[in-house]
Amino acid sequence: MFDDHALEPLRAAVEALGGVVTYTPFGSNLGSAAGHNALAAGVDTELMLILNPDAQVAADTVGVLATALGGDVGIAEARQIPLEHPKQYEKYTGDTSWSSTACALTTRAAFDAVGGFDSATFFLYCDDVDYSWRLRLAGYRAIYEPAARVFHDKRLTITADWPASAAEIYYSAEAAILLAHKYSRPDLVASLIAGYRKEGGDAVVTAVREFEDRAKGGRLPIPIDGDHKVAHFIKGNYSEHRF
């Protein structure tokens, strides 16, 4: 949530540097994908920074990401601290399976080429995975730039667990099934549904029912990437992990 009292000092600081601040309240929770699309519709800049509300960039983060967006790179992701994302990436080029939009810079051209984020399918999770995979299908690259740093306020318990709320569990399960369906993995859809039903938690069972309701109502996305050129489903993750 944005603190309205912080708007005017922020506006004054940005305008002193020659910039412009536009504050766009939505009135309701659109979800991350629809929120990104709504804000993108109101700007015509060549580059767009996507940033989680619980994240804070370093002074040089945007500049480092902008430098990385050359050639056919469609999106560049910053390194999260204190908990770095474990996704695998190519050491010299930065190429990775997908870019997390906890903090990422994307080009307007790439965004428009794929029609932005799929807000009809994804509410909270996996919208960035899907966006990255569609960019790659369109010929763009998704890269990880560890020199760009962002503090993302995620904390572990004393037993190294990452506690998740019921909403996080639900939307994560919902997105996992929808992503598997969209990227032509009916076998994985069946496996996920069976696993969630066996698990039996209210959140995941509700996610299964939502998927089934979408299927009955004809509200599922048309499957793409039938040759599995970009989509990676590996041990419950969407890329190889380094750790």
PDB file of N, CA and C in Angstrom, residues 77-175:
ATOM      1  N   GLU A  77      16.333  -8.584 -14.836  1.00  0.00           N
ATOM      2  CA  GLU A  77      15.928  -8.736 -13.435  1.00  0.00           C
ATOM      3  C   GLU A  77      17.075  -8.396 -12.491  1.00  0.00           C
ATOM      4  N   ALA A  78      16.756  -7.715 -11.403  1.00  0.00           N
ATOM      5  CA  ALA A  78      17.758  -7.378 -10.394  1.00  0.00           C
ATOM      6  C   ALA A  78      17.944  -8.521  -9.396  1.00  0.00           C
ATOM      7  N   ARG A  79      19.080  -8.492  -8.706  1.00  0.00           N
ATOM      8  CA  ARG A  79      19.367  -9.495  -7.668  1.00  0.00           C
ATOM      9  C   ARG A  79      18.709  -9.080  -6.354  1.00  0.00           C
ATOM     10  N   GLN A  80      17.885  -9.968  -5.826  1.00  0.00           N
ATOM     11  CA  GLN A  80      17.201  -9.695  -4.572  1.00  0.00           C
ATOM     12  C   GLN A  80      18.109 -10.004  -3.380  1.00  0.00           C
ATOM     13  N   ILE A  81      18.079  -9.107  -2.413  1.00  0.00           N
ATOM     14  CA  ILE A  81      18.771  -9.345  -1.149  1.00  0.00           C
ATOM     15  C   ILE A  81      17.791  -9.039  -0.011  1.00  0.00           C
ATOM     16  N   PRO A  82      17.871  -9.716   1.124  1.00  0.00           N
ATOM     17  CA  PRO A  82      18.919 -10.650   1.543  1.00  0.00           C
ATOM     18  C   PRO A  82      18.745 -12.074   1.023  1.00  0.00           C
ATOM     19  N   LEU A  83      17.573 -12.400   0.462  1.00  0.00           N
ATOM     20  CA  LEU A  83      17.333 -13.757  -0.032  1.00  0.00           C
ATOM     21  C   LEU A  83      17.380 -13.746  -1.548  1.00  0.00           C
ATOM     22  N   GLU A  84      18.493 -14.166  -2.105  1.00  0.00           N
ATOM     23  CA  GLU A  84      18.647 -14.185  -3.555  1.00  0.00           C
ATOM     24  C   GLU A  84      17.795 -15.291  -4.154  1.00  0.00           C
ATOM     25  N   HIS A  85      17.177 -15.006  -5.299  1.00  0.00           N
ATOM     26  CA  HIS A  85      16.387 -16.039  -5.970  1.00  0.00           C
ATOM     27  C   HIS A  85      17.334 -17.121  -6.480  1.00  0.00           C
ATOM     28  N   PRO A  86      16.984 -18.396  -6.289  1.00  0.00           N
ATOM     29  CA  PRO A  86      17.914 -19.477  -6.648  1.00  0.00           C
ATOM     30  C   PRO A  86      17.920 -19.877  -8.115  1.00  0.00           C
ATOM     31  N   LYS A  87      17.163 -19.194  -8.971  1.00  0.00           N
ATOM     32  CA  LYS A  87      17.126 -19.564 -10.392  1.00  0.00           C
ATOM     33  C   LYS A  87      18.520 -19.640 -11.008  1.00  0.00           C
ATOM     34  N   GLN A  88      18.677 -20.603 -11.894  1.00  0.00           N
ATOM     35  CA  GLN A  88      19.925 -20.725 -12.641  1.00  0.00           C
ATOM     36  C   GLN A  88      20.004 -19.622 -13.701  1.00  0.00           C
ATOM     37  N   TYR A  89      21.203 -19.147 -13.967  1.00  0.00           N
ATOM     38  CA  TYR A  89      21.395 -18.195 -15.059  1.00  0.00           C
ATOM     39  C   TYR A  89      22.777 -18.415 -15.663  1.00  0.00           C
ATOM     40  N   GLU A  90      22.919 -18.014 -16.933  1.00  0.00           N
ATOM     41  CA  GLU A  90      24.187 -18.183 -17.626  1.00  0.00           C
ATOM     42  C   GLU A  90      25.167 -17.121 -17.111  1.00  0.00           C
ATOM     43  N   LYS A  91      26.319 -17.557 -16.663  1.00  0.00           N
ATOM     44  CA  LYS A  91      27.253 -16.689 -15.941  1.00  0.00           C
ATOM     45  C   LYS A  91      27.676 -15.465 -16.737  1.00  0.00           C
ATOM     46  N   TYR A  92      27.915 -15.603 -18.027  1.00  0.00           N
ATOM     47  CA  TYR A  92      28.488 -14.503 -18.808  1.00  0.00           C
ATOM     48  C   TYR A  92      27.439 -13.655 -19.523  1.00  0.00           C
ATOM     49  N   THR A  93      26.319 -14.259 -19.906  1.00  0.00           N
ATOM     50  CA  THR A  93      25.295 -13.503 -20.630  1.00  0.00           C
ATOM     51  C   THR A  93      24.132 -13.088 -19.750  1.00  0.00           C
ATOM     52  N   GLY A  94      23.946 -13.776 -18.629  1.00  0.00           N
ATOM     53  CA  GLY A  94      22.817 -13.496 -17.752  1.00  0.00           C
ATOM     54  C   GLY A  94      21.531 -14.175 -18.163  1.00  0.00           C
ATOM     55  N   ASP A  95      21.534 -14.885 -19.290  1.00  0.00           N
ATOM     56  CA  ASP A  95      20.308 -15.527 -19.764  1.00  0.00           C
ATOM     57  C   ASP A  95      19.732 -16.463 -18.713  1.00  0.00           C
ATOM     58  N   THR A  96      18.418 -16.392 -18.543  1.00  0.00           N
ATOM     59  CA  THR A  96      17.736 -17.210 -17.558  1.00  0.00           C
ATOM     60  C   THR A  96      16.381 -17.624 -18.100  1.00  0.00           C
ATOM     61  N   SER A  97      15.757 -18.598 -17.463  1.00  0.00           N
ATOM     62  CA  SER A  97      14.471 -19.099 -17.939  1.00  0.00           C
ATOM     63  C   SER A  97      13.393 -18.029 -17.867  1.00  0.00           C
ATOM     64  N   TRP A  98      13.373 -17.298 -16.754  1.00  0.00           N
ATOM     65  CA  TRP A  98      12.364 -16.244 -16.585  1.00  0.00           C
ATOM     66  C   TRP A  98      12.887 -15.199 -15.611  1.00  0.00           C
ATOM     67  N   SER A  99      12.318 -14.016 -15.687  1.00  0.00           N
ATOM     68  CA  SER A  99      12.756 -12.910 -14.831  1.00  0.00           C
ATOM     69  C   SER A  99      11.675 -12.569 -13.816  1.00  0.00           C
ATOM     70  N   SER A 100      12.058 -12.557 -12.548  1.00  0.00           N
ATOM     71  CA  SER A 100      11.129 -12.174 -11.494  1.00  0.00           C
ATOM     72  C   SER A 100      10.855 -10.673 -11.559  1.00  0.00           C
ATOM     73  N   THR A 101       9.584 -10.311 -11.471  1.00  0.00           N
ATOM     74  CA  THR A 101       9.243  -8.889 -11.493  1.00  0.00           C
ATOM     75  C   THR A 101       9.127  -8.307 -10.085  1.00  0.00           C
ATOM     76  N   ALA A 102       9.795  -8.959  -9.108  1.00  0.00           N
ATOM     77  CA  ALA A 102       9.973  -8.280  -7.820  1.00  0.00           C
ATOM     78  C   ALA A 102      10.708  -6.970  -8.075  1.00  0.00           C
ATOM     79  N   CYS A 103      11.648  -7.027  -9.032  1.00  0.00           N
ATOM     80  CA  CYS A 103      12.318  -5.822  -9.531  1.00  0.00           C
ATOM     81  C   CYS A 103      12.898  -6.151 -10.894  1.00  0.00           C
ATOM     82  N   ALA A 104      12.304  -5.620 -11.931  1.00  0.00           N
ATOM     83  CA  ALA A 104      12.774  -5.893 -13.290  1.00  0.00           C
ATOM     84  C   ALA A 104      12.472  -4.702 -14.185  1.00  0.00           C
ATOM     85  N   LEU A 105      13.310  -4.523 -15.187  1.00  0.00           N
ATOM     86  CA  LEU A 105      13.126  -3.466 -16.177  1.00  0.00           C
ATOM     87  C   LEU A 105      12.824  -4.129 -17.508  1.00  0.00           C
ATOM     88  N   THR A 106      11.766  -3.675 -18.175  1.00  0.00           N
ATOM     89  CA  THR A 106      11.387  -4.244 -19.464  1.00  0.00           C
ATOM     90  C   THR A 106      11.243  -3.129 -20.484  1.00  0.00           C
ATOM     91  N   THR A 107      11.432  -3.453 -21.739  1.00  0.00           N
ATOM     92  CA  THR A 107      11.282  -2.442 -22.783  1.00  0.00           C
ATOM     93  C   THR A 107       9.816  -2.326 -23.188  1.00  0.00           C
ATOM     94  N   ARG A 108       9.438  -1.131 -23.590  1.00  0.00           N
ATOM     95  CA  ARG A 108       8.072  -0.920 -24.058  1.00  0.00           C
ATOM     96  C   ARG A 108       7.806  -1.747 -25.307  1.00  0.00           C
ATOM     97  N   ALA A 109       8.802  -1.844 -26.169  1.00  0.00           N
ATOM     98  CA  ALA A 109       8.632  -2.603 -27.406  1.00  0.00           C
ATOM     99  C   ALA A 109       8.339  -4.066 -27.113  1.00  0.00           C
ATOM    100  N   ALA A 110       9.074  -4.640 -26.158  1.00  0.00           N
ATOM    101  CA  ALA A 110       8.847  -6.042 -25.797  1.00  0.00           C
ATOM    102  C   ALA A 110       7.479  -6.214 -25.151  1.00  0.00           C
ATOM    103  N   PHE A 111       7.134  -5.304 -24.262  1.00  0.00           N
ATOM    104  CA  PHE A 111       5.840  -5.352 -23.578  1.00  0.00           C
ATOM    105  C   PHE A 111       4.699  -5.343 -24.586  1.00  0.00           C
ATOM    106  N   ASP A 112       4.766  -4.419 -25.539  1.00  0.00           N
ATOM    107  CA  ASP A 112       3.707  -4.317 -26.541  1.00  0.00           C
ATOM    108  C   ASP A 112       3.694  -5.510 -27.486  1.00  0.00           C
ATOM    109  N   ALA A 113       4.869  -6.068 -27.765  1.00  0.00           N
ATOM    110  CA  ALA A 113       4.960  -7.184 -28.706  1.00  0.00           C
ATOM    111  C   ALA A 113       4.185  -8.405 -28.227  1.00  0.00           C
ATOM    112  N   VAL A 114       4.123  -8.597 -26.907  1.00  0.00           N
ATOM    113  CA  VAL A 114       3.426  -9.777 -26.377  1.00  0.00           C
ATOM    114  C   VAL A 114       2.098  -9.415 -25.708  1.00  0.00           C
ATOM    115  N   GLY A 115       1.705  -8.151 -25.813  1.00  0.00           N
ATOM    116  CA  GLY A 115       0.425  -7.748 -25.239  1.00  0.00           C
ATOM    117  C   GLY A 115       0.428  -7.602 -23.729  1.00  0.00           C
ATOM    118  N   GLY A 116       1.607  -7.347 -23.155  1.00  0.00           N
ATOM    119  CA  GLY A 116       1.688  -7.147 -21.714  1.00  0.00           C
ATOM    120  C   GLY A 116       1.500  -8.424 -20.926  1.00  0.00           C
ATOM    121  N   PHE A 117       1.047  -8.271 -19.698  1.00  0.00           N
ATOM    122  CA  PHE A 117       0.860  -9.412 -18.806  1.00  0.00           C
ATOM    123  C   PHE A 117      -0.509 -10.056 -19.037  1.00  0.00           C
ATOM    124  N   ASP A 118      -0.592 -11.344 -18.814  1.00  0.00           N
ATOM    125  CA  ASP A 118      -1.844 -12.081 -19.005  1.00  0.00           C
ATOM    126  C   ASP A 118      -2.680 -11.984 -17.732  1.00  0.00           C
ATOM    127  N   SER A 119      -3.389 -10.884 -17.600  1.00  0.00           N
ATOM    128  CA  SER A 119      -4.179 -10.655 -16.386  1.00  0.00           C
ATOM    129  C   SER A 119      -5.462 -11.473 -16.364  1.00  0.00           C
ATOM    130  N   ALA A 120      -5.884 -11.979 -17.514  1.00  0.00           N
ATOM    131  CA  ALA A 120      -7.083 -12.817 -17.550  1.00  0.00           C
ATOM    132  C   ALA A 120      -6.823 -14.178 -16.919  1.00  0.00           C
ATOM    133  N   THR A 121      -5.555 -14.581 -16.901  1.00  0.00           N
ATOM    134  CA  THR A 121      -5.198 -15.898 -16.370  1.00  0.00           C
ATOM    135  C   THR A 121      -4.577 -15.812 -14.987  1.00  0.00           C
ATOM    136  N   PHE A 122      -3.640 -14.886 -14.792  1.00  0.00           N
ATOM    137  CA  PHE A 122      -2.854 -14.852 -13.556  1.00  0.00           C
ATOM    138  C   PHE A 122      -3.189 -13.616 -12.725  1.00  0.00           C
ATOM    139  N   PHE A 123      -3.519 -13.852 -11.453  1.00  0.00           N
ATOM    140  CA  PHE A 123      -3.851 -12.747 -10.555  1.00  0.00           C
ATOM    141  C   PHE A 123      -2.635 -12.279  -9.774  1.00  0.00           C
ATOM    142  N   LEU A 124      -1.899 -13.218  -9.208  1.00  0.00           N
ATOM    143  CA  LEU A 124      -0.812 -12.824  -8.318  1.00  0.00           C
ATOM    144  C   LEU A 124       0.515 -13.483  -8.667  1.00  0.00           C
ATOM    145  N   TYR A 125       0.546 -14.790  -8.789  1.00  0.00           N
ATOM    146  CA  TYR A 125       1.800 -15.491  -9.045  1.00  0.00           C
ATOM    147  C   TYR A 125       1.884 -15.976 -10.490  1.00  0.00           C
ATOM    148  N   CYS A 126       3.103 -16.166 -10.940  1.00  0.00           N
ATOM    149  CA  CYS A 126       3.431 -16.738 -12.259  1.00  0.00           C
ATOM    150  C   CYS A 126       3.135 -15.811 -13.427  1.00  0.00           C
ATOM    151  N   ASP A 127       2.636 -14.606 -13.166  1.00  0.00           N
ATOM    152  CA  ASP A 127       2.453 -13.669 -14.265  1.00  0.00           C
ATOM    153  C   ASP A 127       3.797 -13.258 -14.850  1.00  0.00           C
ATOM    154  N   ASP A 128       4.828 -13.194 -14.002  1.00  0.00           N
ATOM    155  CA  ASP A 128       6.158 -12.852 -14.507  1.00  0.00           C
ATOM    156  C   ASP A 128       6.807 -14.022 -15.239  1.00  0.00           C
ATOM    157  N   VAL A 129       6.549 -15.237 -14.778  1.00  0.00           N
ATOM    158  CA  VAL A 129       7.049 -16.418 -15.489  1.00  0.00           C
ATOM    159  C   VAL A 129       6.446 -16.457 -16.890  1.00  0.00           C
ATOM    160  N   ASP A 130       5.140 -16.311 -16.959  1.00  0.00           N
ATOM    161  CA  ASP A 130       4.438 -16.332 -18.244  1.00  0.00           C
ATOM    162  C   ASP A 130       4.897 -15.196 -19.151  1.00  0.00           C
ATOM    163  N   TYR A 131       5.037 -13.999 -18.603  1.00  0.00           N
ATOM    164  CA  TYR A 131       5.488 -12.853 -19.403  1.00  0.00           C
ATOM    165  C   TYR A 131       6.868 -13.122 -19.988  1.00  0.00           C
ATOM    166  N   SER A 132       7.770 -13.639 -19.164  1.00  0.00           N
ATOM    167  CA  SER A 132       9.130 -13.942 -19.628  1.00  0.00           C
ATOM    168  C   SER A 132       9.119 -15.020 -20.709  1.00  0.00           C
ATOM    169  N   TRP A 133       8.337 -16.059 -20.511  1.00  0.00           N
ATOM    170  CA  TRP A 133       8.295 -17.147 -21.493  1.00  0.00           C
ATOM    171  C   TRP A 133       7.708 -16.676 -22.814  1.00  0.00           C
ATOM    172  N   ARG A 134       6.689 -15.824 -22.763  1.00  0.00           N
ATOM    173  CA  ARG A 134       6.130 -15.302 -24.015  1.00  0.00           C
ATOM    174  C   ARG A 134       7.117 -14.369 -24.706  1.00  0.00           C
ATOM    175  N   LEU A 135       7.876 -13.613 -23.932  1.00  0.00           N
ATOM    176  CA  LEU A 135       8.927 -12.794 -24.533  1.00  0.00           C
ATOM    177  C   LEU A 135       9.930 -13.670 -25.267  1.00  0.00           C
ATOM    178  N   ARG A 136      10.334 -14.759 -24.641  1.00  0.00           N
ATOM    179  CA  ARG A 136      11.317 -15.649 -25.259  1.00  0.00           C
ATOM    180  C   ARG A 136      10.744 -16.315 -26.505  1.00  0.00           C
ATOM    181  N   LEU A 137       9.475 -16.670 -26.477  1.00  0.00           N
ATOM    182  CA  LEU A 137       8.842 -17.230 -27.673  1.00  0.00           C
ATOM    183  C   LEU A 137       8.816 -16.209 -28.805  1.00  0.00           C
ATOM    184  N   ALA A 138       8.749 -14.931 -28.444  1.00  0.00           N
ATOM    185  CA  ALA A 138       8.716 -13.855 -29.445  1.00  0.00           C
ATOM    186  C   ALA A 138      10.110 -13.444 -29.904  1.00  0.00           C
ATOM    187  N   GLY A 139      11.146 -14.103 -29.403  1.00  0.00           N
ATOM    188  CA  GLY A 139      12.511 -13.810 -29.849  1.00  0.00           C
ATOM    189  C   GLY A 139      13.313 -12.922 -28.929  1.00  0.00           C
ATOM    190  N   TYR A 140      12.737 -12.536 -27.804  1.00  0.00           N
ATOM    191  CA  TYR A 140      13.468 -11.720 -26.834  1.00  0.00           C
ATOM    192  C   TYR A 140      14.187 -12.618 -25.824  1.00  0.00           C
ATOM    193  N   ARG A 141      15.123 -12.020 -25.107  1.00  0.00           N
ATOM    194  CA  ARG A 141      15.839 -12.726 -24.044  1.00  0.00           C
ATOM    195  C   ARG A 141      15.418 -12.186 -22.681  1.00  0.00           C
ATOM    196  N   ALA A 142      15.409 -13.070 -21.700  1.00  0.00           N
ATOM    197  CA  ALA A 142      15.197 -12.692 -20.306  1.00  0.00           C
ATOM    198  C   ALA A 142      16.518 -12.902 -19.592  1.00  0.00           C
ATOM    199  N   ILE A 143      16.995 -11.866 -18.900  1.00  0.00           N
ATOM    200  CA  ILE A 143      18.306 -12.003 -18.264  1.00  0.00           C
ATOM    201  C   ILE A 143      18.250 -11.619 -16.786  1.00  0.00           C
ATOM    202  N   TYR A 144      19.232 -12.121 -16.072  1.00  0.00           N
ATOM    203  CA  TYR A 144      19.427 -11.828 -14.648  1.00  0.00           C
ATOM    204  C   TYR A 144      20.688 -10.985 -14.529  1.00  0.00           C
ATOM    205  N   GLU A 145      20.570  -9.830 -13.866  1.00  0.00           N
ATOM    206  CA  GLU A 145      21.705  -8.919 -13.722  1.00  0.00           C
ATOM    207  C   GLU A 145      22.059  -8.782 -12.238  1.00  0.00           C
ATOM    208  N   PRO A 146      22.991  -9.602 -11.740  1.00  0.00           N
ATOM    209  CA  PRO A 146      23.306  -9.584 -10.307  1.00  0.00           C
ATOM    210  C   PRO A 146      23.939  -8.287  -9.819  1.00  0.00           C
ATOM    211  N   ALA A 147      24.465  -7.465 -10.729  1.00  0.00           N
ATOM    212  CA  ALA A 147      25.056  -6.191 -10.312  1.00  0.00           C
ATOM    213  C   ALA A 147      23.987  -5.170  -9.919  1.00  0.00           C
ATOM    214  N   ALA A 148      22.760  -5.405 -10.353  1.00  0.00           N
ATOM    215  CA  ALA A 148      21.638  -4.547  -9.956  1.00  0.00           C
ATOM    216  C   ALA A 148      21.018  -5.151  -8.698  1.00  0.00           C
ATOM    217  N   ARG A 149      20.953  -4.373  -7.634  1.00  0.00           N
ATOM    218  CA  ARG A 149      20.526  -4.923  -6.349  1.00  0.00           C
ATOM    219  C   ARG A 149      19.210  -4.302  -5.887  1.00  0.00           C
ATOM    220  N   VAL A 150      18.385  -5.145  -5.256  1.00  0.00           N
ATOM    221  CA  VAL A 150      17.132  -4.665  -4.685  1.00  0.00           C
ATOM    222  C   VAL A 150      16.903  -5.367  -3.347  1.00  0.00           C
ATOM    223  N   PHE A 151      16.575  -4.588  -2.334  1.00  0.00           N
ATOM    224  CA  PHE A 151      16.218  -5.179  -1.049  1.00  0.00           C
ATOM    225  C   PHE A 151      14.757  -5.583  -1.108  1.00  0.00           C
ATOM    226  N   HIS A 152      14.499  -6.888  -0.946  1.00  0.00           N
ATOM    227  CA  HIS A 152      13.137  -7.420  -0.957  1.00  0.00           C
ATOM    228  C   HIS A 152      12.858  -7.963   0.436  1.00  0.00           C
ATOM    229  N   ASP A 153      11.870  -7.413   1.086  1.00  0.00           N
ATOM    230  CA  ASP A 153      11.639  -7.695   2.505  1.00  0.00           C
ATOM    231  C   ASP A 153      11.014  -9.073   2.714  1.00  0.00           C
ATOM    232  N   LYS A 154      11.834 -10.106   2.558  1.00  0.00           N
ATOM    233  CA  LYS A 154      11.428 -11.485   2.810  1.00  0.00           C
ATOM    234  C   LYS A 154      12.296 -12.038   3.926  1.00  0.00           C
ATOM    235  N   ARG A 155      11.674 -12.724   4.869  1.00  0.00           N
ATOM    236  CA  ARG A 155      12.416 -13.195   6.031  1.00  0.00           C
ATOM    237  C   ARG A 155      12.095 -14.656   6.319  1.00  0.00           C
ATOM    238  N   LEU A 156      13.096 -15.367   6.787  1.00  0.00           N
ATOM    239  CA  LEU A 156      12.933 -16.762   7.169  1.00  0.00           C
ATOM    240  C   LEU A 156      12.712 -16.867   8.671  1.00  0.00           C
ATOM    241  N   THR A 157      12.085 -17.967   9.067  1.00  0.00           N
ATOM    242  CA  THR A 157      11.930 -18.241  10.488  1.00  0.00           C
ATOM    243  C   THR A 157      13.242 -18.799  11.027  1.00  0.00           C
ATOM    244  N   ILE A 158      13.296 -19.046  12.323  1.00  0.00           N
ATOM    245  CA  ILE A 158      14.511 -19.567  12.939  1.00  0.00           C
ATOM    246  C   ILE A 158      14.842 -20.961  12.430  1.00  0.00           C
ATOM    247  N   THR A 159      13.831 -21.658  11.881  1.00  0.00           N
ATOM    248  CA  THR A 159      14.062 -22.997  11.316  1.00  0.00           C
ATOM    249  C   THR A 159      14.253 -22.949   9.805  1.00  0.00           C
ATOM    250  N   ALA A 160      14.490 -21.741   9.267  1.00  0.00           N
ATOM    251  CA  ALA A 160      14.754 -21.531   7.839  1.00  0.00           C
ATOM    252  C   ALA A 160      13.537 -21.793   6.968  1.00  0.00           C
ATOM    253  N   ASP A 161      12.345 -21.721   7.554  1.00  0.00           N
ATOM    254  CA  ASP A 161      11.120 -21.846   6.774  1.00  0.00           C
ATOM    255  C   ASP A 161      10.723 -20.477   6.230  1.00  0.00           C
ATOM    256  N   TRP A 162       9.958 -20.508   5.139  1.00  0.00           N
ATOM    257  CA  TRP A 162       9.417 -19.285   4.577  1.00  0.00           C
ATOM    258  C   TRP A 162       7.906 -19.342   4.770  1.00  0.00           C
ATOM    259  N   PRO A 163       7.380 -18.788   5.851  1.00  0.00           N
ATOM    260  CA  PRO A 163       5.952 -18.926   6.144  1.00  0.00           C
ATOM    261  C   PRO A 163       5.099 -18.250   5.078  1.00  0.00           C
ATOM    262  N   ALA A 164       4.050 -18.945   4.647  1.00  0.00           N
ATOM    263  CA  ALA A 164       3.155 -18.418   3.613  1.00  0.00           C
ATOM    264  C   ALA A 164       1.750 -18.280   4.179  1.00  0.00           C
ATOM    265  N   SER A 165       1.078 -17.214   3.792  1.00  0.00           N
ATOM    266  CA  SER A 165      -0.302 -17.007   4.221  1.00  0.00           C
ATOM    267  C   SER A 165      -1.225 -17.906   3.408  1.00  0.00           C
ATOM    268  N   ALA A 166      -2.475 -18.024   3.840  1.00  0.00           N
ATOM    269  CA  ALA A 166      -3.448 -18.828   3.103  1.00  0.00           C
ATOM    270  C   ALA A 166      -3.643 -18.281   1.693  1.00  0.00           C
ATOM    271  N   ALA A 167      -3.635 -16.949   1.558  1.00  0.00           N
ATOM    272  CA  ALA A 167      -3.795 -16.341   0.231  1.00  0.00           C
ATOM    273  C   ALA A 167      -2.612 -16.681  -0.668  1.00  0.00           C
ATOM    274  N   GLU A 168      -1.405 -16.641  -0.114  1.00  0.00           N
ATOM    275  CA  GLU A 168      -0.218 -16.983  -0.902  1.00  0.00           C
ATOM    276  C   GLU A 168      -0.258 -18.442  -1.345  1.00  0.00           C
ATOM    277  N   ILE A 169      -0.688 -19.320  -0.461  1.00  0.00           N
ATOM    278  CA  ILE A 169      -0.789 -20.744  -0.808  1.00  0.00           C
ATOM    279  C   ILE A 169      -1.823 -20.941  -1.910  1.00  0.00           C
ATOM    280  N   TYR A 170      -2.968 -20.273  -1.777  1.00  0.00           N
ATOM    281  CA  TYR A 170      -4.027 -20.414  -2.781  1.00  0.00           C
ATOM    282  C   TYR A 170      -3.578 -19.917  -4.150  1.00  0.00           C
ATOM    283  N   TYR A 171      -3.097 -18.686  -4.211  1.00  0.00           N
ATOM    284  CA  TYR A 171      -2.749 -18.114  -5.511  1.00  0.00           C
ATOM    285  C   TYR A 171      -1.543 -18.805  -6.142  1.00  0.00           C
ATOM    286  N   SER A 172      -0.648 -19.308  -5.322  1.00  0.00           N
ATOM    287  CA  SER A 172       0.485 -20.064  -5.854  1.00  0.00           C
ATOM    288  C   SER A 172       0.013 -21.367  -6.486  1.00  0.00           C
ATOM    289  N   ALA A 173      -0.901 -22.068  -5.810  1.00  0.00           N
ATOM    290  CA  ALA A 173      -1.437 -23.318  -6.349  1.00  0.00           C
ATOM    291  C   ALA A 173      -2.256 -23.063  -7.610  1.00  0.00           C
ATOM    292  N   GLU A 174      -3.094 -22.041  -7.571  1.00  0.00           N
ATOM    293  CA  GLU A 174      -3.907 -21.694  -8.737  1.00  0.00           C
ATOM    294  C   GLU A 174      -3.021 -21.387  -9.941  1.00  0.00           C
ATOM    295  N   ALA A 175      -1.994 -20.576  -9.713  1.00  0.00           N
ATOM    296  CA  ALA A 175      -1.102 -20.188 -10.805  1.00  0.00           C
ATOM    297  C   ALA A 175      -0.323 -21.379 -11.345  1.00  0.00           C
TER     298      ALA A 175
END
